[in-house]
Tab-separated table of C-alpha atoms in Angstrom:
chain	number	residue	atom	x	y	z
A	18	UNK	CA	122.666	90.495	43.910
A	19	UNK	CA	118.747	89.780	44.483
A	20	UNK	CA	117.655	86.787	46.074
A	21	UNK	CA	114.460	85.040	46.362
A	22	UNK	CA	113.176	85.702	49.654
A	23	UNK	CA	112.650	82.914	52.088
A	24	UNK	CA	108.897	82.801	52.622
A	25	UNK	CA	105.789	83.192	50.738
A	26	UNK	CA	103.725	86.607	50.516
A	27	UNK	CA	101.141	86.752	52.945
A	28	UNK	CA	102.634	83.838	55.293
A	29	UNK	CA	102.573	85.138	58.921
A	30	UNK	CA	106.549	84.969	60.128
A	31	UNK	CA	106.148	85.368	63.988
A	32	UNK	CA	105.266	81.973	64.428
A	33	UNK	CA	107.032	80.382	61.341
A	34	UNK	CA	107.985	76.789	61.808
A	35	UNK	CA	111.587	75.404	61.075
A	36	UNK	CA	110.221	72.819	58.684
A	37	UNK	CA	110.555	73.375	55.100
A	38	UNK	CA	112.762	76.391	55.579
A	39	UNK	CA	116.149	75.072	54.469
A	40	UNK	CA	115.690	77.693	51.321
A	41	UNK	CA	115.817	80.478	53.583
A	42	UNK	CA	118.950	79.079	55.612
A	43	UNK	CA	120.817	78.821	52.539
A	44	UNK	CA	120.256	82.434	51.968
A	45	UNK	CA	122.056	83.233	54.871
A	46	UNK	CA	124.728	80.398	55.113
A	47	UNK	CA	127.118	79.257	52.310
A	48	UNK	CA	126.301	76.120	50.457
A	49	UNK	CA	128.829	73.948	52.014
A	50	UNK	CA	128.045	74.695	55.499
A	51	UNK	CA	125.511	72.983	57.688
A	52	UNK	CA	122.477	75.306	59.235
A	53	UNK	CA	121.957	75.551	62.564
A	54	UNK	CA	119.777	72.421	63.897
A	55	UNK	CA	116.606	73.386	65.797
A	56	UNK	CA	113.943	71.306	66.983
A	57	UNK	CA	110.638	71.044	64.677
A	58	UNK	CA	108.911	72.610	67.481
A	59	UNK	CA	110.974	75.316	68.041
A	60	UNK	CA	109.628	78.690	66.518
A	61	UNK	CA	112.098	80.940	64.730
A	62	UNK	CA	112.198	84.781	64.008
A	63	UNK	CA	113.307	86.139	60.747
A	64	UNK	CA	114.896	89.319	60.045
A	65	UNK	CA	115.141	90.502	56.581
A	66	UNK	CA	118.296	92.613	56.351
A	67	UNK	CA	118.799	94.817	53.285
A	68	UNK	CA	122.318	96.158	53.356
A	69	UNK	CA	124.147	98.626	51.343
A	70	UNK	CA	127.405	97.268	49.433
A	71	UNK	CA	130.139	100.054	50.084
A	72	UNK	CA	133.339	97.970	48.276
A	73	UNK	CA	133.852	94.226	47.524
A	74	UNK	CA	134.399	93.473	51.287
A	75	UNK	CA	130.782	94.438	52.310
A	76	UNK	CA	128.880	91.194	51.061
A	77	UNK	CA	131.503	88.311	52.268
A	78	UNK	CA	131.965	90.579	55.765
A	79	UNK	CA	128.157	90.525	56.351
A	80	UNK	CA	127.797	87.180	55.134
A	81	UNK	CA	130.230	85.747	57.796
A	82	UNK	CA	128.614	88.058	60.372
A	83	UNK	CA	125.042	86.737	59.817
A	84	UNK	CA	126.326	83.027	59.903
A	85	UNK	CA	128.196	83.374	63.119
A	86	UNK	CA	125.338	85.178	64.507
A	87	UNK	CA	122.721	82.648	63.381
A	88	UNK	CA	125.164	79.656	65.087
A	89	UNK	CA	125.012	81.482	68.291
A	90	UNK	CA	121.258	82.574	68.158
A	91	UNK	CA	119.867	79.637	66.120
A	92	UNK	CA	115.962	80.838	66.982
A	93	UNK	CA	116.813	83.829	64.610
A	94	UNK	CA	117.305	83.588	61.030
A	95	UNK	CA	118.692	86.769	59.268
A	96	UNK	CA	117.498	87.054	55.401
A	97	UNK	CA	120.689	89.027	54.197
A	98	UNK	CA	120.586	90.826	50.681
A	99	UNK	CA	123.683	93.101	50.107
A	100	UNK	CA	123.133	95.361	46.948
A	101	UNK	CA	125.125	98.189	45.564
A	102	UNK	CA	123.893	101.828	46.001
A	103	UNK	CA	122.721	102.163	42.551
A	104	UNK	CA	120.261	99.601	42.450
A	105	UNK	CA	119.376	99.662	46.427
A	106	UNK	CA	116.621	102.208	46.494
A	107	UNK	CA	114.745	99.946	43.702
A	108	UNK	CA	114.992	97.057	45.561
A	109	UNK	CA	113.521	98.530	48.608
A	110	UNK	CA	111.037	100.321	47.074
A	111	UNK	CA	109.952	97.155	45.206
A	112	UNK	CA	109.475	95.460	48.534
A	113	UNK	CA	107.544	98.064	49.791
A	114	UNK	CA	105.224	97.932	47.053
A	115	UNK	CA	104.608	94.239	47.869
A	116	UNK	CA	103.999	95.326	51.437
A	117	UNK	CA	107.193	93.053	52.278
A	118	UNK	CA	109.335	95.658	53.590
A	119	UNK	CA	112.896	94.772	55.082
A	120	UNK	CA	113.077	94.389	59.074
A	121	UNK	CA	116.494	96.313	58.824
A	122	UNK	CA	117.580	98.530	55.731
A	123	UNK	CA	120.956	100.810	55.295
A	124	UNK	CA	119.926	103.780	53.718
A	125	UNK	CA	120.947	107.844	53.591
A	126	UNK	CA	117.216	108.814	54.295
A	127	UNK	CA	114.675	107.905	56.501
A	128	UNK	CA	112.011	110.969	57.411
A	129	UNK	CA	109.644	110.674	54.625
A	130	UNK	CA	109.207	107.091	55.707
A	131	UNK	CA	108.528	108.025	59.280
A	132	UNK	CA	106.178	110.677	58.091
A	133	UNK	CA	104.111	107.658	56.455
A	134	UNK	CA	104.156	105.801	59.662
A	135	UNK	CA	106.145	102.863	58.372
A	136	UNK	CA	109.133	102.689	60.915
A	137	UNK	CA	109.512	101.165	64.244
A	138	UNK	CA	110.610	103.583	67.073
A	139	UNK	CA	113.774	102.146	67.995
A	140	UNK	CA	113.511	103.348	71.539
A	141	UNK	CA	112.096	100.413	72.065
A	142	UNK	CA	114.412	97.931	70.408
A	143	UNK	CA	117.658	99.298	71.302
A	144	UNK	CA	119.277	97.817	73.972
A	145	UNK	CA	120.643	100.274	77.046
A	146	UNK	CA	124.618	99.359	76.108
A	147	UNK	CA	124.025	99.956	72.474
A	148	UNK	CA	122.306	103.299	72.964
A	149	UNK	CA	124.769	104.487	75.321
A	150	UNK	CA	127.625	104.255	72.838
A	151	UNK	CA	126.280	105.844	69.888
A	152	UNK	CA	127.245	109.418	69.177
A	153	UNK	CA	124.507	111.730	70.880
A	154	UNK	CA	125.031	114.329	67.723
A	155	UNK	CA	124.317	111.697	65.181
A	156	UNK	CA	121.623	109.842	67.237
A	157	UNK	CA	119.896	113.556	67.768
A	158	UNK	CA	119.579	113.942	63.760
A	159	UNK	CA	118.034	110.542	63.456
A	160	UNK	CA	115.245	111.462	65.834
A	161	UNK	CA	112.046	113.293	65.015
A	162	UNK	CA	110.286	114.594	68.391
A	163	UNK	CA	111.121	111.826	71.131
A	164	UNK	CA	110.976	109.093	68.399
A	165	UNK	CA	114.168	107.010	67.408
A	166	UNK	CA	113.330	106.302	63.545
A	167	UNK	CA	116.760	105.525	62.527
A	168	UNK	CA	120.694	104.712	63.870
A	169	UNK	CA	123.833	105.942	62.540
A	170	UNK	CA	125.616	103.100	61.083
A	171	UNK	CA	128.704	104.614	59.239
A	172	UNK	CA	129.826	108.318	58.799
A	173	UNK	CA	132.539	110.087	56.916
A	174	UNK	CA	133.934	113.573	56.571
A	175	UNK	CA	134.917	115.183	53.191
A	176	UNK	CA	138.024	116.740	52.241
A	177	UNK	CA	139.775	117.926	49.309
A	178	UNK	CA	142.425	115.394	47.831
A	179	UNK	CA	145.158	116.080	45.358
A	180	UNK	CA	147.656	114.386	43.299
A	181	UNK	CA	150.991	115.479	45.016
A	182	UNK	CA	153.206	114.770	41.861
A	183	UNK	CA	150.891	117.016	39.769
A	184	UNK	CA	150.722	119.866	42.272
A	185	UNK	CA	154.718	119.679	42.196
A	186	UNK	CA	155.114	119.603	38.543
A	187	UNK	CA	152.419	122.844	38.706
A	188	UNK	CA	154.575	124.708	41.747
A	189	UNK	CA	151.584	124.564	43.714
A	190	UNK	CA	153.055	124.401	47.318
A	191	UNK	CA	149.944	123.367	49.378
A	192	UNK	CA	146.117	122.568	49.032
A	193	UNK	CA	143.747	125.433	47.947
A	194	UNK	CA	141.685	126.572	50.932
A	195	UNK	CA	139.426	129.498	48.725
A	196	UNK	CA	137.932	129.339	45.944
A	197	UNK	CA	140.335	131.756	44.079
A	198	UNK	CA	143.169	129.609	45.206
A	199	UNK	CA	141.022	126.397	43.658
A	200	UNK	CA	140.508	128.206	40.235
A	201	UNK	CA	144.377	129.193	40.066
A	202	UNK	CA	145.670	125.910	40.913
A	203	UNK	CA	143.267	124.086	38.645
A	204	UNK	CA	144.563	126.605	36.061
A	205	UNK	CA	148.273	125.526	36.667
A	206	UNK	CA	147.696	121.899	36.655
A	207	UNK	CA	145.985	122.348	33.389
A	208	UNK	CA	148.830	124.241	31.775
A	209	UNK	CA	151.323	122.230	33.146
A	210	UNK	CA	150.390	118.712	32.477
A	211	UNK	CA	147.571	116.838	30.219
A	212	UNK	CA	145.544	116.414	33.311
A	213	UNK	CA	142.300	117.990	34.388
A	214	UNK	CA	142.439	120.372	37.223
A	215	UNK	CA	139.523	119.878	39.509
A	216	UNK	CA	137.225	116.825	39.535
A	217	UNK	CA	133.056	117.576	39.921
A	218	UNK	CA	130.539	114.860	40.383
A	219	UNK	CA	127.217	116.308	39.086
A	220	UNK	CA	125.669	112.754	38.272
A	221	UNK	CA	123.025	111.048	40.236
A	222	UNK	CA	125.528	109.633	42.694
A	223	UNK	CA	126.863	113.000	44.005
A	224	UNK	CA	124.978	116.221	42.966
A	225	UNK	CA	123.649	116.773	46.310
A	226	UNK	CA	126.946	116.580	47.716
A	227	UNK	CA	128.917	119.239	45.329
A	228	UNK	CA	125.964	121.337	45.575
A	229	UNK	CA	126.422	121.145	49.604
A	230	UNK	CA	130.174	121.846	49.638
A	231	UNK	CA	129.655	124.935	47.329
A	232	UNK	CA	126.429	126.306	49.362
A	233	UNK	CA	127.962	125.706	52.430
A	234	UNK	CA	131.251	127.224	51.286
A	235	UNK	CA	129.492	130.366	50.388
A	236	UNK	CA	127.799	131.013	53.771
A	237	UNK	CA	124.479	129.275	52.696
A	238	UNK	CA	122.925	125.671	53.008
A	239	UNK	CA	119.570	123.968	52.510
A	240	UNK	CA	117.476	124.887	55.697
A	241	UNK	CA	117.645	128.010	58.012
A	242	UNK	CA	115.092	128.273	60.805
A	243	UNK	CA	113.020	125.753	59.338
A	244	UNK	CA	112.556	126.863	56.108
A	245	UNK	CA	114.204	125.829	52.893
A	246	UNK	CA	116.532	128.427	51.533
A	247	UNK	CA	117.789	126.743	48.663
A	248	UNK	CA	117.615	129.544	46.326
A	249	UNK	CA	119.311	132.114	48.950
A	250	UNK	CA	121.954	134.786	47.338
A	251	UNK	CA	124.993	132.519	48.863
A	252	UNK	CA	123.549	129.257	47.505
A	253	UNK	CA	123.179	130.976	43.911
A	254	UNK	CA	126.816	132.488	44.010
A	255	UNK	CA	128.094	128.888	44.930
A	256	UNK	CA	126.149	127.161	42.131
A	257	UNK	CA	127.617	130.314	40.119
A	258	UNK	CA	131.452	129.729	40.874
A	259	UNK	CA	131.195	126.170	40.017
A	260	UNK	CA	129.605	126.679	36.594
A	261	UNK	CA	132.177	129.131	36.183
A	262	UNK	CA	135.000	126.602	36.776
A	263	UNK	CA	133.470	123.995	34.137
A	264	UNK	CA	132.838	127.202	31.796
A	265	UNK	CA	136.528	127.930	32.055
A	266	UNK	CA	137.670	124.209	31.391
A	267	UNK	CA	139.120	124.028	35.124
A	268	UNK	CA	136.997	121.191	36.013
A	269	UNK	CA	137.128	117.515	34.298
A	270	UNK	CA	135.164	117.380	31.041
A	271	UNK	CA	132.294	115.122	32.048
A	272	UNK	CA	131.204	116.159	35.430
A	273	UNK	CA	127.316	114.912	34.641
A	274	UNK	CA	128.678	111.416	33.534
A	275	UNK	CA	131.866	110.123	35.447
A	276	UNK	CA	131.123	109.496	39.258
A	277	UNK	CA	133.359	110.222	42.380
A	278	UNK	CA	134.460	106.914	42.412
A	279	UNK	CA	135.207	106.855	38.734
A	280	UNK	CA	137.057	110.134	39.441
A	281	UNK	CA	139.243	108.597	42.122
A	282	UNK	CA	140.554	105.941	39.411
A	283	UNK	CA	141.143	108.956	36.824
A	284	UNK	CA	143.002	110.654	39.717
A	285	UNK	CA	144.800	107.311	40.319
A	286	UNK	CA	145.998	107.352	36.821
A	287	UNK	CA	147.741	110.507	36.918
A	288	UNK	CA	145.187	112.399	34.793
A	289	UNK	CA	143.031	114.343	37.647
A	290	UNK	CA	144.707	116.999	40.098
A	291	UNK	CA	142.203	117.126	42.806
A	292	UNK	CA	138.495	116.438	43.769
A	293	UNK	CA	136.345	116.404	46.750
A	294	UNK	CA	135.711	113.008	48.668
A	295	UNK	CA	135.131	111.000	51.688
A	296	UNK	CA	137.948	109.877	54.110
A	297	UNK	CA	137.362	106.493	52.826
A	298	UNK	CA	139.749	107.844	49.891
A	299	UNK	CA	142.935	106.993	51.900
A	300	UNK	CA	141.813	103.704	52.097
A	301	UNK	CA	140.197	102.636	48.842
A	302	UNK	CA	142.313	104.641	46.188
A	303	UNK	CA	145.896	103.666	47.568
A	304	UNK	CA	144.781	99.752	47.264
A	305	UNK	CA	143.846	100.409	43.513
A	306	UNK	CA	146.512	102.716	42.773
A	307	UNK	CA	149.494	102.026	45.013
A	308	UNK	CA	151.640	104.558	43.120
A	309	UNK	CA	149.513	107.670	43.704
A	310	UNK	CA	151.292	110.152	45.982
A	311	UNK	CA	148.539	111.733	47.513
A	312	UNK	CA	147.694	114.339	49.973
A	313	UNK	CA	144.511	116.104	51.564
A	314	UNK	CA	143.260	119.434	52.737
A	315	UNK	CA	139.880	121.364	53.442
A	316	UNK	CA	137.030	121.912	51.326
A	317	UNK	CA	137.915	125.252	49.510
A	318	UNK	CA	135.551	128.173	50.528
A	319	UNK	CA	134.261	131.450	49.510
A	320	UNK	CA	137.334	134.073	50.057
A	321	UNK	CA	136.529	135.458	53.112
A	322	UNK	CA	134.212	132.914	54.461
A	323	UNK	CA	134.983	130.536	57.547
A	324	UNK	CA	136.186	127.030	56.742
A	325	UNK	CA	133.840	124.379	57.093
A	326	UNK	CA	133.489	120.752	57.330
A	327	UNK	CA	130.798	118.323	55.793
A	328	UNK	CA	129.830	115.291	57.177
A	329	UNK	CA	127.672	112.380	55.610
A	330	UNK	CA	126.096	109.474	57.823
A	331	UNK	CA	124.219	106.585	56.695
A	332	UNK	CA	121.691	105.178	58.692
A	333	UNK	CA	119.704	101.845	59.912
A	334	UNK	CA	115.899	101.852	59.779
A	335	UNK	CA	113.596	99.274	61.011
A	336	UNK	CA	110.279	99.147	59.052
A	337	UNK	CA	107.006	98.047	60.645
A	338	UNK	CA	106.252	94.514	59.344
A	339	UNK	CA	103.418	91.758	60.436
A	340	UNK	CA	106.660	89.606	62.003
A	341	UNK	CA	108.593	92.389	63.754
A	342	UNK	CA	110.237	90.703	66.907
A	343	UNK	CA	112.012	93.545	68.804
A	344	UNK	CA	113.803	91.077	71.018
A	345	UNK	CA	115.465	89.406	68.089
A	346	UNK	CA	116.092	92.811	66.648
A	347	UNK	CA	117.752	94.051	69.449
A	348	UNK	CA	120.054	90.721	69.573
A	349	UNK	CA	120.999	91.479	65.977
A	350	UNK	CA	122.137	95.064	66.483
A	351	UNK	CA	123.856	94.406	69.829
A	352	UNK	CA	125.934	91.964	67.551
A	353	UNK	CA	126.192	94.173	64.401
A	354	UNK	CA	127.636	96.858	66.698
A	355	UNK	CA	129.675	94.679	68.901
A	356	UNK	CA	133.042	96.517	69.291
A	357	UNK	CA	134.947	93.485	67.430
A	358	UNK	CA	132.652	93.402	64.662
A	359	UNK	CA	132.172	96.767	64.105
A	360	UNK	CA	135.905	97.931	64.063
A	361	UNK	CA	136.586	95.416	61.794
A	362	UNK	CA	133.879	96.722	59.276
A	363	UNK	CA	135.087	100.050	60.000
A	364	UNK	CA	138.303	99.372	59.119
A	365	UNK	CA	137.473	97.188	55.846
A	366	UNK	CA	135.325	99.920	54.756
A	367	UNK	CA	137.377	103.055	55.484
A	368	UNK	CA	134.746	104.813	57.301
A	369	UNK	CA	134.433	106.900	60.487
A	370	UNK	CA	132.887	104.858	63.460
A	371	UNK	CA	129.495	106.184	64.954
A	372	UNK	CA	130.123	104.392	68.556
A	373	UNK	CA	132.345	106.073	71.232
A	374	UNK	CA	134.231	102.739	71.972
A	375	UNK	CA	135.545	101.919	68.535
A	376	UNK	CA	135.845	105.720	67.853
A	377	UNK	CA	137.588	106.321	71.198
A	378	UNK	CA	139.870	103.132	70.953
A	379	UNK	CA	140.802	104.125	66.983
A	380	UNK	CA	141.649	107.867	68.061
A	381	UNK	CA	144.226	106.377	70.336
A	382	UNK	CA	146.454	105.032	67.434
A	383	UNK	CA	145.690	107.374	64.757
A	384	UNK	CA	145.801	110.682	65.446
A	385	UNK	CA	144.236	111.501	61.458
A	386	UNK	CA	140.798	109.239	63.131
A	387	UNK	CA	140.837	111.629	65.995
A	388	UNK	CA	140.846	114.667	63.627
A	389	UNK	CA	138.046	113.325	61.859
A	390	UNK	CA	135.831	112.430	64.829
A	391	UNK	CA	136.566	116.337	66.226
A	392	UNK	CA	135.372	117.451	62.637
A	393	UNK	CA	132.039	115.305	62.724
A	394	UNK	CA	131.109	117.007	65.998
A	395	UNK	CA	131.024	120.391	64.330
A	396	UNK	CA	130.479	119.165	60.912
A	397	UNK	CA	127.490	120.470	58.359
A	398	UNK	CA	125.018	117.741	56.890
A	399	UNK	CA	122.152	117.271	54.735
A	400	UNK	CA	118.735	117.769	56.385
A	401	UNK	CA	117.754	114.267	56.800
A	402	UNK	CA	115.366	115.020	59.199
A	403	UNK	CA	113.200	116.887	56.664
A	404	UNK	CA	110.326	114.526	55.000
A	405	UNK	CA	110.840	116.410	51.699
A	406	UNK	CA	114.639	115.681	51.729
A	407	UNK	CA	114.418	112.555	49.299
A	408	UNK	CA	112.328	114.114	47.015
A	409	UNK	CA	114.413	117.411	46.729
A	410	UNK	CA	117.370	115.324	46.523
A	411	UNK	CA	116.086	113.188	43.395
A	412	UNK	CA	115.017	116.365	42.091
A	413	UNK	CA	118.358	118.048	42.559
A	414	UNK	CA	119.928	115.297	40.242
A	415	UNK	CA	118.078	116.359	37.193
A	416	UNK	CA	120.027	119.896	37.569
A	417	UNK	CA	123.433	118.852	36.452
A	418	UNK	CA	123.072	119.078	32.508
A	419	UNK	CA	120.445	122.083	32.506
A	420	UNK	CA	123.158	124.138	34.337
A	421	UNK	CA	126.273	123.329	32.638
A	422	UNK	CA	124.792	123.435	29.449
A	423	UNK	CA	122.934	126.835	29.656
A	424	UNK	CA	119.613	125.486	29.544
A	425	UNK	CA	118.949	126.956	32.928
A	426	UNK	CA	120.995	129.572	35.062
A	427	UNK	CA	121.858	128.921	38.482
A	428	UNK	CA	119.692	130.927	39.935
A	429	UNK	CA	116.493	129.522	37.704
A	430	UNK	CA	117.424	126.302	38.329
A	431	UNK	CA	117.612	126.907	42.036
A	432	UNK	CA	114.457	128.928	42.250
A	433	UNK	CA	112.792	125.737	40.507
A	434	UNK	CA	113.945	123.563	43.142
A	435	UNK	CA	113.178	126.043	45.760
A	436	UNK	CA	109.789	126.202	44.510
A	437	UNK	CA	109.604	122.259	44.603
A	438	UNK	CA	110.664	121.907	48.096
A	439	UNK	CA	108.495	124.462	49.531
A	440	UNK	CA	105.439	122.835	47.761
A	441	UNK	CA	106.617	119.339	48.846
A	442	UNK	CA	106.895	120.546	52.337
A	443	UNK	CA	103.610	122.429	52.549
A	444	UNK	CA	105.426	125.879	53.316
């Protein structure tokens, strides 16, 4: 994935001449297509764009988009790098360590960069048109004070997904809505088939998500009134319930080894009854497992607790660089979020749009999308506005084995995570 960047460290980029930049152009154009022709005297702006790979569709889509943008805007070069989420953090961290940050980065965190003074305030970059069509509730989460440090890029709503054939074989009429129903249904699937009942991802990829499902599902959460509440009685109860499911053999056998995406394939093979995933499940899994008969329902919650919606957004951030060209960035963002381009990307990747124009259009023809967008308006989210969130999330990833295999009780584990969060935040 990683390509050599198209300039030499330390070279000022605002005034980079086109002479000698054929290598950079090849980074954004295929080898068999001619680069835009620009006068030798004409100066070019460079945008280093590090993008996340969501599926096999991501890289070719973005390469084509960049190619079209450069043909329309020959004064701007977009040096694109598309990376899988498993290596994305390492790539941009290495770039930052060399003082060569990307101009644009797709990520799921931003507040610690903002606190360190590394990000551009996008209020000075966004066009009025683009700003007006991004959903305000998502924009608010990406703002600290009056500074717009991030933009929503894609969003998702999490739901319980299940194998209809296994449910029918176990005599289960509808997806579980409560924890007691979840345990009962998982047990029935285990007893009537060779499949596991409930898939749990406590790997580095998704442990923070499963903690969130069972924190919020018990009436708890991560933050309350500006304070960390990780070791609240509600959260301890939620993690304790999750461990009990594992201890009783009602989950898959390797929660800390197999990731969400791997579990989706296991479900497609008929060996898993149910799991929690994003709405992209409905786009990705049927392509890989066309014979799977599947359904969905809400995230199960503690008996007597109101139902919840849980949403996730990935964001775009812009790092301050020695060559930042706000006008060029504004043009590229307009093109990236152009209704046609953005709808194409959303449809390919199976996400929920973050713009009202595309969201409104898709809702007219798709009742499910309309429901997802309504849920997004009231959903719980990660506390991404907290500068300590990245570190808290990274530390939580070390909890899975310790909790499941009795090295730490759920309470002890959450006490330690609470102490870490408070120390990191200076509370």
